JSON list of C-alpha atoms in Angstrom, two decimals:
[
{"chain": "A", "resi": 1, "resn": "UNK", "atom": "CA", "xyz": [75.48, 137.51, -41.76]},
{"chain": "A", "resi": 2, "resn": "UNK", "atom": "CA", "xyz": [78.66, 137.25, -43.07]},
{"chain": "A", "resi": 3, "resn": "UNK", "atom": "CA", "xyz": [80.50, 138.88, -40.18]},
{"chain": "A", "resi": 4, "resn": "UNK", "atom": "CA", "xyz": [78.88, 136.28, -38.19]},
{"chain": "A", "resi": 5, "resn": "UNK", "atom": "CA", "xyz": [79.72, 133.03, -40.34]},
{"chain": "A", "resi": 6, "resn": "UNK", "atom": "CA", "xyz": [83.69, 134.51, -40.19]},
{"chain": "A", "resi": 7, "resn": "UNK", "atom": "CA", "xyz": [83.59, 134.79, -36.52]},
{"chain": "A", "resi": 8, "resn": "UNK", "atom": "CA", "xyz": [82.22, 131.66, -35.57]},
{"chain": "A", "resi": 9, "resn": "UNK", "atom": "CA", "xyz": [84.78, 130.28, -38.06]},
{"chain": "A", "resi": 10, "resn": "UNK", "atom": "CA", "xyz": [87.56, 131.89, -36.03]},
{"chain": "A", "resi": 11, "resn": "UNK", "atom": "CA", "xyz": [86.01, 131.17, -32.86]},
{"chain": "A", "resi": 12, "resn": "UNK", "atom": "CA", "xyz": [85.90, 126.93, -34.22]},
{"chain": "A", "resi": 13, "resn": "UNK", "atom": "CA", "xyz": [89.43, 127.53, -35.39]},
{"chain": "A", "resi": 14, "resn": "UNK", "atom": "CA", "xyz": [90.60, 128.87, -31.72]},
{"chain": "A", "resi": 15, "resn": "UNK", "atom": "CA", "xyz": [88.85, 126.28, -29.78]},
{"chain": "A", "resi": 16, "resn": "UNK", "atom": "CA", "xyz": [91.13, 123.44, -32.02]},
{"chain": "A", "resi": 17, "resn": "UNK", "atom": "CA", "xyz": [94.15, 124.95, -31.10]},
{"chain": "A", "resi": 18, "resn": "UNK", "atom": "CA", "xyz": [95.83, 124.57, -27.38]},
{"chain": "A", "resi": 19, "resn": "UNK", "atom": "CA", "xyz": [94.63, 127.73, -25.30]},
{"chain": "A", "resi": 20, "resn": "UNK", "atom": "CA", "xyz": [98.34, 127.62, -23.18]},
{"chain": "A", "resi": 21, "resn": "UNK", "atom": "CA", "xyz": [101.25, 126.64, -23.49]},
{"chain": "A", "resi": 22, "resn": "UNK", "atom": "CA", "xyz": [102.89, 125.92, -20.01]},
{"chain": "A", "resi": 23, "resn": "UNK", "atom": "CA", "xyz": [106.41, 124.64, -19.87]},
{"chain": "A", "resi": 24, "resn": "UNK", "atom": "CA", "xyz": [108.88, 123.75, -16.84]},
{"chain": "A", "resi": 25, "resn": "UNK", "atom": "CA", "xyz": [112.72, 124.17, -18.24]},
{"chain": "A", "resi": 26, "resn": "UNK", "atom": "CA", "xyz": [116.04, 123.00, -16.52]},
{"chain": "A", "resi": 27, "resn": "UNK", "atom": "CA", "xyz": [119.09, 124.89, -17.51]},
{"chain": "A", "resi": 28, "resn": "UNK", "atom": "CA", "xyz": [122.32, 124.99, -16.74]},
{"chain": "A", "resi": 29, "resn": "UNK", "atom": "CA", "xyz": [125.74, 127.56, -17.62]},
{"chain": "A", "resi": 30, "resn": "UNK", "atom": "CA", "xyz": [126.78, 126.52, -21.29]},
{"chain": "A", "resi": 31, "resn": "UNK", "atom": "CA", "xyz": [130.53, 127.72, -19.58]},
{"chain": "A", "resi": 32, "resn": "UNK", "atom": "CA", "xyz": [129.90, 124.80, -17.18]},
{"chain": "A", "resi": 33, "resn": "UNK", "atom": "CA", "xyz": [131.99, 121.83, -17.17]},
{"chain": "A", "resi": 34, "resn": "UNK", "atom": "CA", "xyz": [131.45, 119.55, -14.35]},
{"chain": "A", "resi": 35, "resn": "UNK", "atom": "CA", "xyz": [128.67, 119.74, -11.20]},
{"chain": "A", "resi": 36, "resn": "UNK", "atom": "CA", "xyz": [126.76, 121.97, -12.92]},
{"chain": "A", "resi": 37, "resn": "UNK", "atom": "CA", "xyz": [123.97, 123.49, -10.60]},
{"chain": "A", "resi": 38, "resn": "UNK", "atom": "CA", "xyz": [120.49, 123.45, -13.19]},
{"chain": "A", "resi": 39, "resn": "UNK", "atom": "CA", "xyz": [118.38, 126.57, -13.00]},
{"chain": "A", "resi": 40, "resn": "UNK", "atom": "CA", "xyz": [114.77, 126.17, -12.94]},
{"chain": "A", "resi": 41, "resn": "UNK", "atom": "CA", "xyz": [112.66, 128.37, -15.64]},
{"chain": "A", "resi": 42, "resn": "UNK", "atom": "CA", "xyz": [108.59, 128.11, -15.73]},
{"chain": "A", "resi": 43, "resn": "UNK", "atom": "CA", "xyz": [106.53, 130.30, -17.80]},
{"chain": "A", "resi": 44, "resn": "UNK", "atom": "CA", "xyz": [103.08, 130.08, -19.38]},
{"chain": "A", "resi": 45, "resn": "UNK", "atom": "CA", "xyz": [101.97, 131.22, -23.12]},
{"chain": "A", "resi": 46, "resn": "UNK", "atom": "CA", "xyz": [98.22, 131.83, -23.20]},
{"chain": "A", "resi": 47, "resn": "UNK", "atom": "CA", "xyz": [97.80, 131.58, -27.31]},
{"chain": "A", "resi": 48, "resn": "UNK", "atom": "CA", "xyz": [94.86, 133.17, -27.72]},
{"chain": "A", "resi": 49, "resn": "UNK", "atom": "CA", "xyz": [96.44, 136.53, -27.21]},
{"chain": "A", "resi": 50, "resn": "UNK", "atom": "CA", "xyz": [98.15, 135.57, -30.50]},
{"chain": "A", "resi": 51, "resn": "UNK", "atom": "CA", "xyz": [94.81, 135.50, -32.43]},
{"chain": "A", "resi": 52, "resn": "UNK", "atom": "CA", "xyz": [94.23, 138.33, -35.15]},
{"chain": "A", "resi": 53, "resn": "UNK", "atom": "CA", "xyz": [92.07, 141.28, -34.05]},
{"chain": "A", "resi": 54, "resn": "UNK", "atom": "CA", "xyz": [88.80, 140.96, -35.62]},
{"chain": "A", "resi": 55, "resn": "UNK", "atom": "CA", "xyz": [88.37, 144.72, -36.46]},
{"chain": "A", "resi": 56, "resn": "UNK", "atom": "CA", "xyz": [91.30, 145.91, -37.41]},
{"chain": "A", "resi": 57, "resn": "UNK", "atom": "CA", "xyz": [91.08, 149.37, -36.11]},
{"chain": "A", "resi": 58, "resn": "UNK", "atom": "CA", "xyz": [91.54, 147.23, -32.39]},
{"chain": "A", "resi": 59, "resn": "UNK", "atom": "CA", "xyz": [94.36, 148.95, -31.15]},
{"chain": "A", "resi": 60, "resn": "UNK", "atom": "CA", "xyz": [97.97, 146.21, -30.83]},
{"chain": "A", "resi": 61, "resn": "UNK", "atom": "CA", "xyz": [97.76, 143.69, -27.81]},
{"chain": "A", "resi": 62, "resn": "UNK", "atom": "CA", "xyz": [100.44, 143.02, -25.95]},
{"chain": "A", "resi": 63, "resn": "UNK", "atom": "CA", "xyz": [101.18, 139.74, -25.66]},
{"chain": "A", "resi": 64, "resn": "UNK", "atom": "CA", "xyz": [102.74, 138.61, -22.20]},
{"chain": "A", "resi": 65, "resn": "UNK", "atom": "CA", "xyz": [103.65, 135.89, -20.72]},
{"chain": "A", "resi": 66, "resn": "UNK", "atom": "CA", "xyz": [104.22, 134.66, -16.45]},
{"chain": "A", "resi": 67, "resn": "UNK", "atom": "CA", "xyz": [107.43, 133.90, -15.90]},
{"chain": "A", "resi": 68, "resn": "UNK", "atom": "CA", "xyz": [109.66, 132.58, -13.06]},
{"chain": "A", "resi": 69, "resn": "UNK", "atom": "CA", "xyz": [113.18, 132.01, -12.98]},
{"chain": "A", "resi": 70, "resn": "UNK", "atom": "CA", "xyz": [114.56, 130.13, -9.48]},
{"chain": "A", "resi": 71, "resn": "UNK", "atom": "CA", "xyz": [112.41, 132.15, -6.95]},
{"chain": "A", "resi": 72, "resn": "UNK", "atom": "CA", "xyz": [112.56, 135.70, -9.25]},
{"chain": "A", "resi": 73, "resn": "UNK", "atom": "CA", "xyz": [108.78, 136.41, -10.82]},
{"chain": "A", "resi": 74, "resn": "UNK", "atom": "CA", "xyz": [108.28, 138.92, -13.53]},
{"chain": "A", "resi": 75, "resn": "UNK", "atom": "CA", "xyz": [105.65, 139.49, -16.81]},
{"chain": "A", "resi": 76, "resn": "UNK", "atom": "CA", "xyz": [107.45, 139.70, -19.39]},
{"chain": "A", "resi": 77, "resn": "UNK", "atom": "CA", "xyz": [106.76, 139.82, -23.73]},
{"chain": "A", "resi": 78, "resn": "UNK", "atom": "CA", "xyz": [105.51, 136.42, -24.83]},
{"chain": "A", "resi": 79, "resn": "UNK", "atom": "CA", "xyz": [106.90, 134.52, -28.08]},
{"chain": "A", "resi": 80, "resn": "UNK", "atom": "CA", "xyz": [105.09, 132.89, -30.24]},
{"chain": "A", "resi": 81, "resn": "UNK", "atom": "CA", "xyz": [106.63, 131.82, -33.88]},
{"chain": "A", "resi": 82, "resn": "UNK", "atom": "CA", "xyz": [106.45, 129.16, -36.68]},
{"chain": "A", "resi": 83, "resn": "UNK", "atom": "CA", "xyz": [107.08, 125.65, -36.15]},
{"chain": "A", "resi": 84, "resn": "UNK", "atom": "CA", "xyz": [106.17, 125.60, -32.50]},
{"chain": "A", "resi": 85, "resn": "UNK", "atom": "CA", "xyz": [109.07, 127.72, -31.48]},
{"chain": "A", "resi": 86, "resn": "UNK", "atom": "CA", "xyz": [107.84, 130.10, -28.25]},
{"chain": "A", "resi": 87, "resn": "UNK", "atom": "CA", "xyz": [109.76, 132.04, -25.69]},
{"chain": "A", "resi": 88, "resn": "UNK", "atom": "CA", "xyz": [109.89, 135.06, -23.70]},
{"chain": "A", "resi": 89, "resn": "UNK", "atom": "CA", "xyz": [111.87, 138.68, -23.54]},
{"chain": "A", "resi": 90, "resn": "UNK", "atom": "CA", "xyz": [112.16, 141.09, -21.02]},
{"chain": "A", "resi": 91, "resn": "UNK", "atom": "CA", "xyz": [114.07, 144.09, -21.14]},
{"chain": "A", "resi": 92, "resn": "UNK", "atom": "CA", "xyz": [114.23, 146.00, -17.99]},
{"chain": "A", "resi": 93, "resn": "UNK", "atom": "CA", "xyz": [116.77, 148.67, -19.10]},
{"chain": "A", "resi": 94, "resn": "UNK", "atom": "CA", "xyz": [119.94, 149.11, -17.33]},
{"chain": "A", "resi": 95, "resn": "UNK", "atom": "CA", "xyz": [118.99, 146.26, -15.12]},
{"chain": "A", "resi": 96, "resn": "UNK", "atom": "CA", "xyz": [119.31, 144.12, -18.12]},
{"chain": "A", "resi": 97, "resn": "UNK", "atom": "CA", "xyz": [117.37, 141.81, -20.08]},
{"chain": "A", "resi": 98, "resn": "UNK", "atom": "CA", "xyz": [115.84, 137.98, -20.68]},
{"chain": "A", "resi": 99, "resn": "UNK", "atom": "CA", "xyz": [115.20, 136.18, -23.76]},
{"chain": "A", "resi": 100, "resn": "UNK", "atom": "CA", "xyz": [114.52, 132.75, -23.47]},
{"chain": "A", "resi": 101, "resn": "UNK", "atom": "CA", "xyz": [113.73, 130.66, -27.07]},
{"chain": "A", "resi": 102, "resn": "UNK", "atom": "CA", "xyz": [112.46, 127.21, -26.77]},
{"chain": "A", "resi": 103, "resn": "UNK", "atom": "CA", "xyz": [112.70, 125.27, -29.86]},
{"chain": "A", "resi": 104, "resn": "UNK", "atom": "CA", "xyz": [109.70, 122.33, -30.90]},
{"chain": "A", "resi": 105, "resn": "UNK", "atom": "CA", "xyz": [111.75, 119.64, -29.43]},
{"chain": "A", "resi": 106, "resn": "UNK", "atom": "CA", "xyz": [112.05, 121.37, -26.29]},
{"chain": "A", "resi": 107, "resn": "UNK", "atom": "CA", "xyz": [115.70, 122.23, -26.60]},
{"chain": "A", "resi": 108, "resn": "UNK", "atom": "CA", "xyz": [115.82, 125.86, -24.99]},
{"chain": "A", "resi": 109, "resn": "UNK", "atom": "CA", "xyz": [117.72, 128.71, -24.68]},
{"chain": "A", "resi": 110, "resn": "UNK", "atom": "CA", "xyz": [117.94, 131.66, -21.96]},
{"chain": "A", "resi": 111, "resn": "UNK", "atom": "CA", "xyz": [120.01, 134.84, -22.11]},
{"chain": "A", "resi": 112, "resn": "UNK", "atom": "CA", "xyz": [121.00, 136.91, -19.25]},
{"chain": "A", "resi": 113, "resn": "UNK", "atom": "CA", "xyz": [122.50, 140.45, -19.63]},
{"chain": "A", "resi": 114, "resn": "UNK", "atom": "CA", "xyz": [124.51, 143.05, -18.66]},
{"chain": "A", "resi": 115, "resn": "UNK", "atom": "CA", "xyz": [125.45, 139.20, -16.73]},
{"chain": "A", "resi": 116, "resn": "UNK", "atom": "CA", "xyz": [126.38, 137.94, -20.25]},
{"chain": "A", "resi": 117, "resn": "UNK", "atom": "CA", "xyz": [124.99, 134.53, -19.11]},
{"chain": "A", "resi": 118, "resn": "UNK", "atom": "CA", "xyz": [123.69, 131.98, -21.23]},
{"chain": "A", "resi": 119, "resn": "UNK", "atom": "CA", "xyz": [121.57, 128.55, -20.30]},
{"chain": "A", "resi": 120, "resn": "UNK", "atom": "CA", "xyz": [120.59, 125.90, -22.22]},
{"chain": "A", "resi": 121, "resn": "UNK", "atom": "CA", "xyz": [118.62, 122.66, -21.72]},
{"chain": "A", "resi": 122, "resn": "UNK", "atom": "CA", "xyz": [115.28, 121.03, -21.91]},
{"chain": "A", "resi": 123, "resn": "UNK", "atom": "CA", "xyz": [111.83, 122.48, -21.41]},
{"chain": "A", "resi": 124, "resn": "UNK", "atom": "CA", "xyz": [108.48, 120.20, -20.96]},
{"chain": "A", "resi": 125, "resn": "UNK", "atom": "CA", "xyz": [104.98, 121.12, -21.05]}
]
């Protein structure tokens, strides 16, 4: 019984908090300096993959998120953190990598390597 009154507790928690988080960012070069050409970024955050296990001998979930970036598509490791900060990373080796932070306000944040690129702008859901 008391297994059951903790997971319908978790279950009313989850259903009060968003299920996705889907935002549409425009970036541009911070090295830019005038006619700057703006990169589009979209990528979706379900949250419930964020919820604790309810047995913990579950084995780890991997939390991912969609992501597109101009007409490139990939999955990629989702970001979820305090204060409403999420985000992706991708690391594809010696191809190189993407992490992409987008603050509460929306003010975001994309690295590109071995490019050593980095965008910043504004992301809305």
């Amino acid at each position: 019984m008391k297994r059951l009154v903790s997971m319908l507790w978790a279950s009313l928690c989850f259903m009060a908090a968003p299920a996705a988080a889907d935002l549409l960012c425009l970036l541009t070069d911070v090295n830019c300096l005038s006619d700057c050409a703006e990169t589009s970024v979209h990528f979706s955050i379900n949250t419930s993959q964020f919820v604790d296990a309810q047995d913990p001998n579950d084995p780890p979930r991997r939390q991912v998120s969609d992501v597109a970036i101009g007409d490139r598509r990939f999955t990629a490791q989702a970001i979820m953190m305090d204060g409403g900060i999420v985000g992706f990373h991708e690391d594809a080796g010696e191809l190189g990598s993407a992490l992409m932070i987008v603050q509460a306000s929306g003010a975001a944040r994309l690295t590109l390597q071995p490019q050593n690129i980095t965008l910043r702008g504004m992301c809305t859901e």
